[in-house]
Amino acid sequence: MEELKHECGVSMIRLMKPLEYYERKYGTWAYAFNKLYLMMEKQHNRGQEGAGFATVNLHTEPGFEYMFREKAEGKNAITEIFSRIKKEMAGELYMGHLRYSTTGKSGLRHVHPFLRRNNWRAKNLCLCGNFNMTNIDNVFRQMVEQGQSPRIYSDSYITLDLMGHRLDREVEYKYKEAREQGLKGQDITQYIDEHVNMARVLSTTLKNYDGGYVMCGLTGSGEFFVIRDPWGIRPAFFFRDEEVVAVASERPVLETTFNITCDDIIELQPGQALIINRQGAVKLVSVFPQQGNHKCSFERIYFSRGNDRDIYHERKLLGEQLTPSIMQSINGDVEHTVFSFVPNTAEVAFYGLVEGFRKQGHDVRSEKVAWKDIKLRTFITDDHERNDLAAHVYDITYGALEPYHDNLVIIDDGIVRGTTLKESIFMILDRLHPKKIVMVSSSPQIRYPDFYGIDMAHLEELCAFRAAIALIQEQGMQQLLADVYKKCKTAPMERNYVCDIYAPFSVNEINNKIVELLRPEGMQTPIELVFQHIDGLHKACPHHPGDWYFTGHYPTPGGIRLCNNAFVEYMEKTLKLQL
């Protein structure tokens, strides 16, 4: 119900013909800028904290700028950065980025792209991405042991420094190669620019990384690349024809921007890199062997745009599969049940749910019951006043159902913290006086945080986790907490011990406890929760089996370690508060 904080979005364009071609054919020097702007706006949902772009011109004379970058913060960042474009910024290589912080770090210096300057064109590096590295502490320590001194401790800056270091070594290697061939002066520079092995730079930079990533980069000499993590956690798609190669985080963005079909678009595979050199030669390189298929299911349920052909079908199926469970919850009384959805991202699953009932011959009554009405203003500082406002974030359609006689089924795409349900939704729906509220989630119970680039709640904020802890305490099972804490503390990489917290309880037991925790004081209407089953999730999204949010099956050792560490932090904070 509450909005999950999104991950980042990337956009890239490589022009495959001279700049004059596009100005002559499309009537503007800003052809690529216009396409990049559209691609970024179409992915605005993926990041609203900041935006940036970078360009490289391959034919600038020495003494003139050839690598440009613009960045801005805030929800209007895209408009702001593109208002600064000038004709001299036009080039053959383009990069755009939309940022949502998953680390809590803010400020313009944390907005992508990141730029590393050097007098040698080939040593200039611009980097952006959709990523979160779970072992950046180990990478940082290795760099320090090598004698390096990174200026800022963040995975973005550390990756820029590390990749820049490997790029320097590659250029120096090519310099030596050129000298051995008897080349001098500008001939050496040209040789370096035309022979950089970007795949080697990527493999030596990222070989020890643990996490989900799509890493995008440009070099001053004209190297263009995007690489996907070997587990396939974060998504990337590309399109190519004789005029352009374009990359985006989501497939429909490319379809709309370039007026193509989804069959024209290729998904970058796990461990694979798309590399285009200065001369425009395009190649796909398997930089790392694929480490299974762990493509993120939450991309399909929530984050990606619902107008993707396959995602639309998957979300409808997620809704349709809930029909039997909902039928049981309303005791088969479809005639006296009103169906609705909230928020708007759950609309497609709602269509699937309604279709499921109609396939069984039921005439479903559907209404727009809940409306998002206002946003809280930060100048309200008094807790009581803020809570009172929170209760009115949503409003209802009065008269949408017959009081005390009709059930109300509301479908959502994910219940994370439950804060909005408790503070607003349940109280406002109670005013309709339904016979019963069935709150439905098209995803399973969210039991574990993400550590691969989606800013989800901390472990103790998840309503499913709080419910499990409450059950443990009620049943006098505190020793289980102590045992799990000890295992997480002493062997954080061995396996995800947090799973043991949920093991003693059924889904329904946790559901019932969640209802107790989220029921507002004074609410009269009975509430029942219905969640998607794990097997239903896999059936609807068969090609995206990454389900660690729900099962705790993290695909990398770093994810396991961070989840166990999160439990350790929870326990130590709880004990400190109790003392």
Coordinates of C-alpha atoms in Angstrom, one line a residue:
M1 CA 0.0 0.0 0.0
E2 CA 2.8 2.4 0.9
E3 CA 5.0 3.3 -2.1
L4 CA 8.2 1.3 -2.3
K5 CA 11.2 3.4 -3.0
H6 CA 12.3 2.7 -6.5
E7 CA 15.7 1.7 -7.9
C8 CA 17.6 3.7 -10.5
G9 CA 17.1 3.8 -14.3
V10 CA 19.6 4.0 -17.1
S11 CA 19.5 5.2 -20.7
M12 CA 22.2 5.1 -23.3
I13 CA 22.5 6.0 -27.0
R14 CA 25.3 5.3 -29.5
L15 CA 24.9 7.1 -32.8
M16 CA 26.2 4.9 -35.6
K17 CA 26.4 7.6 -38.3
P18 CA 28.1 11.0 -38.5
L19 CA 26.3 13.8 -36.7
E20 CA 25.5 15.6 -39.9
Y21 CA 23.4 12.6 -41.0
Y22 CA 20.9 13.1 -38.2
E23 CA 20.6 16.8 -38.6
R24 CA 20.0 16.4 -42.3
K25 CA 17.5 13.6 -41.9
Y26 CA 15.6 14.7 -38.7
G27 CA 16.1 18.5 -39.0
T28 CA 17.8 19.0 -35.7
W29 CA 21.3 18.7 -34.2
A30 CA 19.5 17.6 -30.9
Y31 CA 18.1 14.3 -32.3
A32 CA 20.0 12.1 -29.8
F33 CA 19.2 14.5 -26.9
N34 CA 15.5 14.4 -27.8
K35 CA 15.6 10.6 -27.7
L36 CA 17.5 10.5 -24.5
Y37 CA 15.1 13.0 -22.9
L38 CA 12.1 10.8 -23.9
M39 CA 13.8 7.6 -22.6
M40 CA 14.5 9.2 -19.2
E41 CA 11.1 10.7 -18.8
K42 CA 9.6 7.3 -19.6
Q43 CA 11.6 5.9 -16.7
H44 CA 11.0 8.7 -14.3
N45 CA 9.2 6.2 -12.0
R46 CA 12.6 4.6 -11.3
G47 CA 14.2 7.6 -9.6
Q48 CA 13.1 11.0 -8.6
E49 CA 16.0 12.2 -6.4
G50 CA 18.2 13.4 -9.2
A51 CA 19.2 13.0 -12.8
G52 CA 22.2 13.5 -15.1
F53 CA 23.5 13.0 -18.6
A54 CA 26.9 12.8 -20.2
T55 CA 28.0 13.0 -23.9
V56 CA 31.2 12.3 -25.8
N57 CA 32.2 13.9 -29.1
L58 CA 34.7 11.7 -31.0
H59 CA 35.9 14.4 -33.4
T60 CA 36.9 17.3 -31.2
E61 CA 40.3 18.9 -31.7
P62 CA 42.8 19.1 -28.8
G63 CA 42.2 22.2 -26.7
F64 CA 38.4 21.9 -26.8
E65 CA 36.0 20.0 -24.5
Y66 CA 34.8 16.6 -25.8
M67 CA 33.2 15.1 -22.7
F68 CA 30.2 16.9 -21.2
R69 CA 28.2 16.2 -18.1
E70 CA 25.2 17.8 -16.4
K71 CA 23.5 16.8 -13.1
A72 CA 20.6 18.1 -11.0
E73 CA 18.7 17.1 -7.9
G74 CA 14.9 16.9 -7.3
K75 CA 11.8 15.7 -9.1
N76 CA 12.3 18.3 -11.9
A77 CA 15.9 17.3 -12.5
I78 CA 15.3 15.9 -16.0
T79 CA 13.8 19.2 -17.2
E80 CA 16.6 21.2 -15.6
I81 CA 19.5 19.2 -17.0
F82 CA 18.1 19.2 -20.6
S83 CA 17.4 23.0 -20.4
R84 CA 21.2 23.4 -20.3
I85 CA 22.1 21.6 -23.5
K86 CA 24.0 23.4 -26.2
K87 CA 25.0 22.4 -29.7
E88 CA 28.6 21.9 -28.7
M89 CA 27.5 19.1 -26.3
A90 CA 26.3 17.0 -29.2
G91 CA 28.3 13.9 -29.8
E92 CA 28.1 10.2 -30.8
L93 CA 27.9 8.7 -27.3
Y94 CA 25.1 9.6 -24.8
M95 CA 24.3 8.4 -21.2
G96 CA 21.4 9.3 -19.0
H97 CA 20.6 8.3 -15.4
L98 CA 17.8 8.6 -12.9
R99 CA 18.7 8.2 -9.3
Y100 CA 17.0 6.9 -6.3
S101 CA 19.3 6.5 -3.3
T102 CA 19.4 3.0 -1.7
T103 CA 22.1 4.1 0.8
G104 CA 20.5 7.2 2.3
K105 CA 23.3 9.4 0.9
S106 CA 22.0 12.5 -0.8
G107 CA 23.5 15.6 -2.5
L108 CA 24.5 16.5 -6.0
R109 CA 27.9 14.7 -5.6
H110 CA 26.0 11.4 -5.3
V111 CA 24.0 11.9 -8.5
H112 CA 25.1 9.9 -11.5
P113 CA 27.0 10.0 -13.9
F114 CA 30.4 10.0 -12.2
L115 CA 33.3 11.5 -14.1
R116 CA 37.0 10.8 -13.9
R117 CA 39.2 13.2 -15.9
N118 CA 42.6 12.8 -17.5
N119 CA 44.6 14.5 -20.3
W120 CA 44.7 11.1 -22.2
R121 CA 41.3 10.7 -23.8
A122 CA 41.3 7.0 -23.3
K123 CA 41.7 7.5 -19.5
N124 CA 38.6 9.6 -19.1
L125 CA 35.8 7.5 -17.7
C126 CA 32.1 8.3 -17.1
L127 CA 30.1 5.8 -15.2
C128 CA 26.5 5.3 -14.1
G129 CA 24.3 2.4 -13.2
N130 CA 21.5 0.7 -11.3
F131 CA 23.3 -1.2 -8.6
N132 CA 24.1 -2.0 -5.0
M133 CA 27.2 -3.9 -4.1
T134 CA 26.8 -6.0 -1.0
N135 CA 30.6 -6.5 -0.4
I136 CA 31.9 -3.0 -1.1
D137 CA 33.7 -3.2 2.3
N138 CA 35.8 -6.0 1.0
V139 CA 36.5 -4.2 -2.3
F140 CA 37.5 -1.1 -0.4
R141 CA 39.9 -3.1 1.8
Q142 CA 41.5 -4.7 -1.3
M143 CA 42.0 -1.3 -2.9
V144 CA 43.7 0.1 0.3
E145 CA 45.9 -3.0 0.5
Q146 CA 47.0 -2.2 -3.1
G147 CA 48.1 1.2 -2.0
Q148 CA 45.1 3.2 -3.3
S149 CA 43.2 5.8 -1.2
P150 CA 39.6 6.2 -2.3
R151 CA 38.3 9.6 -1.4
I152 CA 34.7 8.6 -0.7
Y153 CA 33.3 5.4 0.8
S154 CA 30.4 4.5 -1.5
D155 CA 30.0 1.7 -4.1
S156 CA 29.6 4.3 -6.9
Y157 CA 32.8 6.2 -6.2
I158 CA 34.8 3.1 -5.3
T159 CA 33.7 1.5 -8.6
L160 CA 34.7 4.6 -10.5
D161 CA 38.2 4.6 -8.8
L162 CA 38.7 0.9 -9.3
M163 CA 37.6 0.9 -12.9
G164 CA 39.6 4.0 -13.6
H165 CA 42.6 2.3 -12.2
R166 CA 42.1 -0.8 -14.4
L167 CA 41.5 1.5 -17.4
D168 CA 44.8 3.3 -16.7
R169 CA 46.6 -0.1 -16.6
E170 CA 45.0 -1.0 -19.9
V171 CA 46.0 2.2 -21.6
E172 CA 49.5 1.9 -20.3
Y173 CA 49.7 -1.7 -21.6
K174 CA 48.5 -0.4 -25.1
Y175 CA 51.1 2.4 -24.9
K176 CA 53.8 -0.1 -24.4
E177 CA 52.5 -2.2 -27.2
A178 CA 52.4 0.8 -29.5
R179 CA 56.0 1.7 -28.6
E180 CA 57.2 -1.8 -29.3
Q181 CA 55.7 -1.4 -32.8
G182 CA 57.7 1.7 -33.4
L183 CA 54.9 4.2 -33.2
K184 CA 55.4 7.7 -31.9
G185 CA 53.4 10.8 -30.8
Q186 CA 49.8 11.0 -32.1
D187 CA 50.2 7.6 -33.7
I188 CA 50.5 6.1 -30.3
T189 CA 47.4 8.0 -29.1
Q190 CA 45.4 6.7 -32.1
Y191 CA 46.6 3.2 -31.5
I192 CA 45.5 3.3 -27.9
D193 CA 42.1 4.8 -28.7
E194 CA 41.4 2.1 -31.3
H195 CA 42.7 -0.9 -29.3
V196 CA 41.4 -0.6 -25.7
N197 CA 40.1 -4.0 -24.5
M198 CA 37.1 -2.9 -22.5
A199 CA 36.1 -6.4 -21.7
R200 CA 39.4 -6.9 -19.9
V201 CA 38.8 -3.7 -17.9
L202 CA 35.4 -4.8 -16.9
S203 CA 36.4 -8.4 -15.9
T204 CA 39.4 -7.1 -13.8
T205 CA 37.2 -4.4 -12.1
L206 CA 34.1 -6.5 -11.2
K207 CA 35.6 -9.9 -10.7
N208 CA 35.2 -9.8 -6.9
Y209 CA 31.9 -7.9 -6.8
D210 CA 28.9 -9.3 -5.0
G211 CA 25.5 -7.7 -5.7
G212 CA 23.0 -6.7 -8.4
Y213 CA 24.1 -4.3 -11.1
V214 CA 23.7 -2.9 -14.5
M215 CA 26.9 -0.8 -15.0
C216 CA 27.1 1.7 -17.9
G217 CA 30.1 3.6 -19.1
L218 CA 31.7 5.9 -21.7
T219 CA 35.3 6.7 -22.2
G220 CA 36.8 9.8 -23.7
S221 CA 38.3 7.8 -26.6
G222 CA 34.8 6.4 -27.5
E223 CA 34.3 3.1 -25.7
F224 CA 30.6 2.5 -24.9
F225 CA 29.6 -0.3 -22.6
V226 CA 26.9 -1.8 -20.4
I227 CA 27.3 -4.9 -18.3
R228 CA 24.8 -7.0 -16.3
D229 CA 25.6 -8.9 -13.1
P230 CA 26.2 -12.6 -13.5
W231 CA 23.1 -13.5 -11.4
G232 CA 20.8 -11.4 -13.7
I233 CA 19.4 -9.5 -10.7
R234 CA 19.0 -6.1 -12.3
P235 CA 17.5 -5.7 -15.8
A236 CA 18.9 -4.2 -19.1
F237 CA 17.6 -4.2 -22.7
F238 CA 19.0 -2.9 -25.9
F239 CA 18.0 -2.2 -29.5
R240 CA 20.2 -1.7 -32.6
D241 CA 19.7 -0.7 -36.2
E242 CA 21.9 1.0 -38.8
E243 CA 21.4 4.4 -37.1
V244 CA 21.6 3.8 -33.3
V245 CA 22.2 1.4 -30.5
A246 CA 20.1 2.2 -27.4
V247 CA 20.0 0.8 -23.9
A248 CA 17.4 1.1 -21.2
S249 CA 16.3 -0.5 -17.9
E250 CA 12.9 -1.3 -19.3
R251 CA 11.7 -2.6 -22.7
P252 CA 8.7 -0.4 -23.3
V253 CA 10.9 2.7 -23.1
L254 CA 12.8 1.5 -26.2
E255 CA 9.5 0.5 -28.0
T256 CA 8.0 4.0 -27.5
T257 CA 11.1 6.0 -28.1
F258 CA 12.1 4.3 -31.4
N259 CA 8.7 3.2 -32.6
I260 CA 9.6 -0.5 -32.6
T261 CA 8.1 -3.7 -31.3
C262 CA 9.2 -5.8 -28.4
D263 CA 10.6 -8.4 -30.8
D264 CA 13.2 -5.9 -32.0
I265 CA 14.6 -5.6 -28.5
I266 CA 17.2 -7.9 -26.9
E267 CA 17.6 -8.5 -23.2
L268 CA 21.2 -8.4 -21.9
Q269 CA 21.9 -11.7 -20.3
P270 CA 23.5 -12.3 -16.9
G271 CA 27.3 -11.7 -16.9
Q272 CA 27.1 -10.3 -20.5
A273 CA 28.4 -6.9 -21.7
L274 CA 27.4 -4.9 -24.7
I275 CA 30.5 -3.1 -25.9
I276 CA 30.9 -0.7 -28.8
N277 CA 34.3 0.6 -29.7
R278 CA 35.4 3.9 -31.2
Q279 CA 35.0 2.6 -34.7
G280 CA 31.4 1.6 -34.0
A281 CA 31.9 -2.2 -33.9
V282 CA 29.2 -3.8 -31.7
K283 CA 29.8 -7.0 -29.8
L284 CA 28.3 -9.0 -27.0
V285 CA 30.8 -10.4 -24.6
S286 CA 30.3 -13.0 -21.8
V287 CA 32.5 -11.3 -19.3
F288 CA 31.5 -13.6 -16.5
P289 CA 29.8 -17.0 -16.5
Q290 CA 26.1 -16.9 -15.6
Q291 CA 25.5 -17.8 -12.0
G292 CA 22.0 -19.3 -12.4
N293 CA 18.8 -17.3 -13.1
H294 CA 17.9 -14.9 -10.4
K295 CA 16.1 -12.2 -12.3
C296 CA 14.1 -10.1 -9.9
S297 CA 10.4 -10.9 -9.6
F298 CA 9.7 -7.6 -7.9
E299 CA 10.6 -5.9 -11.2
R300 CA 7.6 -7.7 -12.7
I301 CA 5.2 -7.2 -9.8
Y302 CA 5.9 -3.6 -9.0
F303 CA 8.8 -1.6 -10.3
S304 CA 8.8 -1.9 -14.1
R305 CA 6.2 -0.2 -16.3
G306 CA 3.1 -2.2 -16.6
N307 CA 2.7 -1.5 -20.3
D308 CA 5.4 -4.1 -21.2
R309 CA 3.6 -6.9 -23.0
D310 CA 4.8 -9.7 -20.8
I311 CA 4.6 -7.8 -17.5
Y312 CA 1.0 -6.8 -18.2
H313 CA 0.2 -10.5 -18.8
E314 CA 2.1 -11.6 -15.7
R315 CA 0.4 -9.0 -13.4
K316 CA -3.0 -10.0 -14.7
L317 CA -2.2 -13.7 -14.0
L318 CA -1.1 -12.8 -10.4
G319 CA -4.5 -11.3 -9.8
E320 CA -6.4 -14.1 -11.5
Q321 CA -4.7 -16.8 -9.4
L322 CA -6.0 -15.2 -6.2
T323 CA -9.6 -16.0 -7.2
P324 CA -10.0 -19.3 -5.2
S325 CA -8.5 -17.8 -2.0
I326 CA -10.8 -14.7 -2.2
M327 CA -13.8 -16.9 -3.0
Q328 CA -13.1 -18.8 0.3
S329 CA -12.7 -15.5 2.2
I330 CA -16.1 -14.2 1.1
N331 CA -17.7 -17.6 1.6
G332 CA -18.6 -17.7 -2.1
D333 CA -20.9 -14.6 -1.8
V334 CA -19.8 -12.8 -4.9
E335 CA -23.3 -11.2 -5.3
H336 CA -22.7 -9.2 -2.1
T337 CA -19.1 -8.3 -2.7
V338 CA -17.5 -5.1 -4.2
F339 CA -14.1 -5.4 -5.8
S340 CA -11.5 -2.5 -6.0
F341 CA -7.8 -1.8 -5.9
V342 CA -5.3 0.6 -4.4
P343 CA -2.8 2.0 -5.3
N344 CA -2.8 2.6 -9.1
T345 CA 0.1 0.2 -9.6
A346 CA -2.3 -2.7 -8.6
E347 CA -4.8 -1.9 -11.4
V348 CA -3.5 -4.6 -13.8
A349 CA -3.7 -7.3 -11.1
F350 CA -7.2 -6.1 -10.4
Y351 CA -8.2 -6.6 -14.0
G352 CA -6.9 -10.2 -13.7
L353 CA -8.8 -10.8 -10.5
V354 CA -12.0 -9.6 -12.0
E355 CA -11.4 -11.7 -15.1
G356 CA -10.8 -14.8 -12.9
F357 CA -14.2 -14.4 -11.3
R358 CA -15.9 -13.8 -14.6
K359 CA -14.4 -16.9 -16.1
Q360 CA -16.2 -18.8 -13.4
G361 CA -19.5 -17.2 -14.5
H362 CA -19.7 -14.5 -11.8
D363 CA -21.0 -11.0 -12.5
V364 CA -18.5 -9.0 -10.4
R365 CA -19.3 -5.5 -9.0
S366 CA -16.2 -3.3 -9.3
E367 CA -15.9 0.2 -8.0
K368 CA -13.2 2.9 -7.5
V369 CA -13.5 2.9 -3.7
A370 CA -10.2 4.5 -2.5
W371 CA -8.7 7.8 -3.8
K372 CA -5.4 9.2 -3.0
D373 CA -6.2 12.7 -1.9
I374 CA -3.4 14.7 -0.3
K375 CA 0.2 14.5 0.6
L376 CA 1.6 15.3 4.1
R377 CA 3.4 18.6 4.3
T378 CA 6.7 18.7 6.2
F379 CA 5.9 21.9 8.1
I380 CA 3.5 19.8 10.3
T381 CA 5.8 18.8 13.1
D382 CA 3.4 17.8 15.9
D383 CA 2.9 14.1 16.0
H384 CA -0.8 14.2 16.8
E385 CA -1.4 16.6 13.9
R386 CA 0.7 14.5 11.5
N387 CA -1.2 11.4 12.5
D388 CA -4.5 13.1 12.0
L389 CA -3.4 14.2 8.5
A390 CA -2.1 10.7 7.7
A391 CA -5.6 9.3 8.3
H392 CA -6.9 11.5 5.4
V393 CA -4.2 10.8 2.8
Y394 CA -6.9 8.6 1.1
D395 CA -10.6 9.3 0.6
I396 CA -13.5 7.0 -0.3
T397 CA -16.3 6.9 -2.7
Y398 CA -19.3 7.2 -0.5
G399 CA -22.2 4.9 -1.4
A400 CA -20.0 2.5 -3.2
L401 CA -21.5 -0.5 -1.3
E402 CA -24.4 -1.4 0.9
P403 CA -23.4 -0.9 4.5
Y404 CA -23.2 -3.9 6.8
H405 CA -24.3 -6.1 3.9
D406 CA -21.6 -6.1 1.2
N407 CA -18.0 -7.4 1.5
L408 CA -15.2 -5.2 0.2
V409 CA -12.2 -6.8 -1.6
I410 CA -9.2 -4.5 -2.1
I411 CA -6.2 -5.7 -4.1
D412 CA -2.7 -4.2 -3.6
D413 CA 0.6 -5.2 -5.3
G414 CA 2.6 -5.5 -2.1
I415 CA 2.1 -5.0 1.7
V416 CA 5.5 -4.0 3.1
R417 CA 5.4 -1.9 6.3
G418 CA 1.6 -1.7 6.6
T419 CA 1.9 1.9 7.8
T420 CA -0.5 3.3 5.3
L421 CA -3.0 0.6 5.9
K422 CA -2.9 1.3 9.7
E423 CA -2.8 5.1 9.5
S424 CA -5.2 5.7 6.6
I425 CA -6.7 3.0 4.5
F426 CA -8.4 0.8 7.0
M427 CA -9.9 3.7 8.9
I428 CA -11.2 5.4 5.8
L429 CA -12.7 2.1 4.5
D430 CA -14.3 1.5 7.8
R431 CA -16.5 4.5 7.1
L432 CA -18.2 2.5 4.3
H433 CA -19.2 -0.1 7.0
P434 CA -18.6 -3.1 4.8
K435 CA -19.6 -6.5 6.2
K436 CA -15.9 -7.6 5.9
I437 CA -12.7 -6.2 4.3
V438 CA -10.6 -8.7 2.4
M439 CA -7.2 -7.0 1.8
V440 CA -5.4 -8.9 -1.0
S441 CA -1.8 -8.7 -2.0
S442 CA -0.8 -9.9 -5.5
S443 CA 2.7 -10.7 -4.1
P444 CA 3.5 -13.1 -1.2
Q445 CA 4.4 -11.9 2.3
I446 CA 7.4 -9.6 2.1
R447 CA 9.6 -11.1 4.8
Y448 CA 13.1 -9.9 3.9
P449 CA 14.8 -6.7 2.8
D450 CA 16.4 -6.3 -0.6
F451 CA 20.2 -5.6 -0.8
Y452 CA 20.6 -5.4 -4.5
G453 CA 19.5 -1.9 -5.5
I454 CA 15.9 -1.5 -4.3
D455 CA 15.4 0.7 -1.2
M456 CA 12.9 -1.5 0.7
A457 CA 12.2 -1.4 4.4
H458 CA 14.6 -2.4 7.1
L459 CA 14.0 -5.9 8.6
E460 CA 12.2 -4.6 11.7
E461 CA 9.9 -2.4 9.6
L462 CA 8.4 -5.3 7.6
C463 CA 5.0 -6.1 9.0
A464 CA 5.5 -9.8 8.4
F465 CA 8.7 -9.8 10.5
R466 CA 7.0 -7.8 13.3
A467 CA 4.2 -10.3 13.2
A468 CA 6.6 -13.3 13.6
I469 CA 8.4 -11.6 16.4
A470 CA 5.1 -10.9 18.2
L471 CA 4.1 -14.6 17.9
I472 CA 7.4 -15.7 19.2
Q473 CA 7.1 -13.4 22.3
E474 CA 3.5 -14.4 22.9
Q475 CA 4.3 -18.1 22.8
G476 CA 7.4 -17.8 25.1
M477 CA 9.9 -18.7 22.3
Q478 CA 12.5 -16.1 23.2
Q479 CA 15.2 -18.8 23.1
L480 CA 14.6 -19.0 19.3
L481 CA 15.6 -15.4 19.0
A482 CA 18.7 -15.9 21.0
D483 CA 19.7 -19.0 19.0
V484 CA 19.1 -17.2 15.7
Y485 CA 21.1 -14.1 16.9
K486 CA 24.0 -16.3 17.9
K487 CA 24.1 -18.1 14.5
C488 CA 23.8 -14.8 12.6
K489 CA 26.6 -13.3 14.7
T490 CA 29.0 -16.2 14.4
A491 CA 28.4 -17.5 10.9
P492 CA 26.7 -14.7 8.8
M493 CA 27.8 -16.2 5.5
E494 CA 26.7 -19.8 6.1
R495 CA 23.0 -19.5 5.4
N496 CA 20.1 -17.2 6.0
Y497 CA 19.2 -17.9 9.6
V498 CA 16.5 -15.3 9.7
C499 CA 14.3 -17.9 7.9
D500 CA 14.2 -19.7 11.2
I501 CA 12.1 -16.9 12.7
Y502 CA 9.2 -17.7 10.4
A503 CA 9.6 -21.5 10.4
P504 CA 7.3 -22.3 13.5
F505 CA 4.3 -20.4 12.0
S506 CA 1.9 -20.9 9.1
V507 CA 1.1 -18.2 6.6
N508 CA -2.3 -17.8 8.1
E509 CA -1.0 -17.4 11.6
I510 CA 1.3 -14.6 10.4
N511 CA -1.6 -13.1 8.4
N512 CA -3.8 -13.0 11.5
K513 CA -1.1 -11.4 13.6
I514 CA -0.5 -8.8 10.9
V515 CA -4.2 -7.9 11.0
E516 CA -3.9 -7.5 14.8
L517 CA -0.9 -5.2 14.4
L518 CA -2.4 -3.1 11.7
R519 CA -6.0 -2.8 12.9
P520 CA -6.5 0.8 14.0
E521 CA -8.0 1.4 17.4
G522 CA -11.7 1.7 17.2
M523 CA -12.2 0.0 13.9
Q524 CA -15.3 -2.2 13.7
T525 CA -15.1 -4.0 10.4
P526 CA -13.6 -7.5 10.3
I527 CA -10.4 -7.8 8.2
E528 CA -8.8 -10.7 6.5
L529 CA -5.5 -10.8 4.6
V530 CA -5.0 -12.8 1.4
F531 CA -1.5 -13.1 0.0
Q532 CA -0.2 -14.6 -3.2
H533 CA 1.4 -18.1 -2.8
I534 CA 5.1 -18.5 -3.8
D535 CA 4.1 -21.2 -6.3
G536 CA 1.6 -18.7 -7.8
L537 CA 4.3 -16.1 -8.1
H538 CA 6.6 -18.5 -10.0
K539 CA 3.7 -19.6 -12.2
A540 CA 2.9 -16.0 -13.2
C541 CA 6.6 -15.0 -13.6
P542 CA 8.3 -18.1 -14.8
H543 CA 11.3 -16.4 -16.2
H544 CA 12.0 -14.2 -13.2
P545 CA 12.4 -16.6 -10.2
G546 CA 14.4 -14.2 -8.0
D547 CA 12.2 -14.3 -4.9
W548 CA 14.5 -13.5 -1.9
Y549 CA 12.1 -10.8 -0.6
F550 CA 9.6 -13.6 0.1
T551 CA 11.6 -16.7 0.7
G552 CA 15.0 -15.4 2.0
H553 CA 16.8 -17.3 -0.8
Y554 CA 19.4 -14.6 -1.6
P555 CA 21.4 -15.5 -4.7
T556 CA 24.7 -14.3 -3.4
P557 CA 26.7 -14.7 -0.2
G558 CA 26.6 -10.9 0.3
G559 CA 22.9 -10.9 0.4
I560 CA 22.8 -13.7 3.0
R561 CA 25.4 -11.9 5.1
L562 CA 23.6 -8.6 5.1
C563 CA 20.3 -10.2 6.0
N564 CA 21.9 -12.0 9.0
N565 CA 23.6 -8.7 10.0
A566 CA 20.3 -6.9 9.8
F567 CA 18.9 -9.3 12.4
V568 CA 22.0 -8.9 14.6
E569 CA 21.4 -5.1 14.4
Y570 CA 17.8 -5.5 15.3
M571 CA 18.5 -7.7 18.3
E572 CA 21.2 -5.4 19.6
K573 CA 19.1 -2.3 19.2
T574 CA 16.1 -4.1 20.8
L575 CA 18.2 -5.2 23.8
K576 CA 19.7 -1.7 24.1
L577 CA 16.2 -0.2 24.2
Q578 CA 15.1 -2.7 26.8
L579 CA 18.1 -1.9 29.0

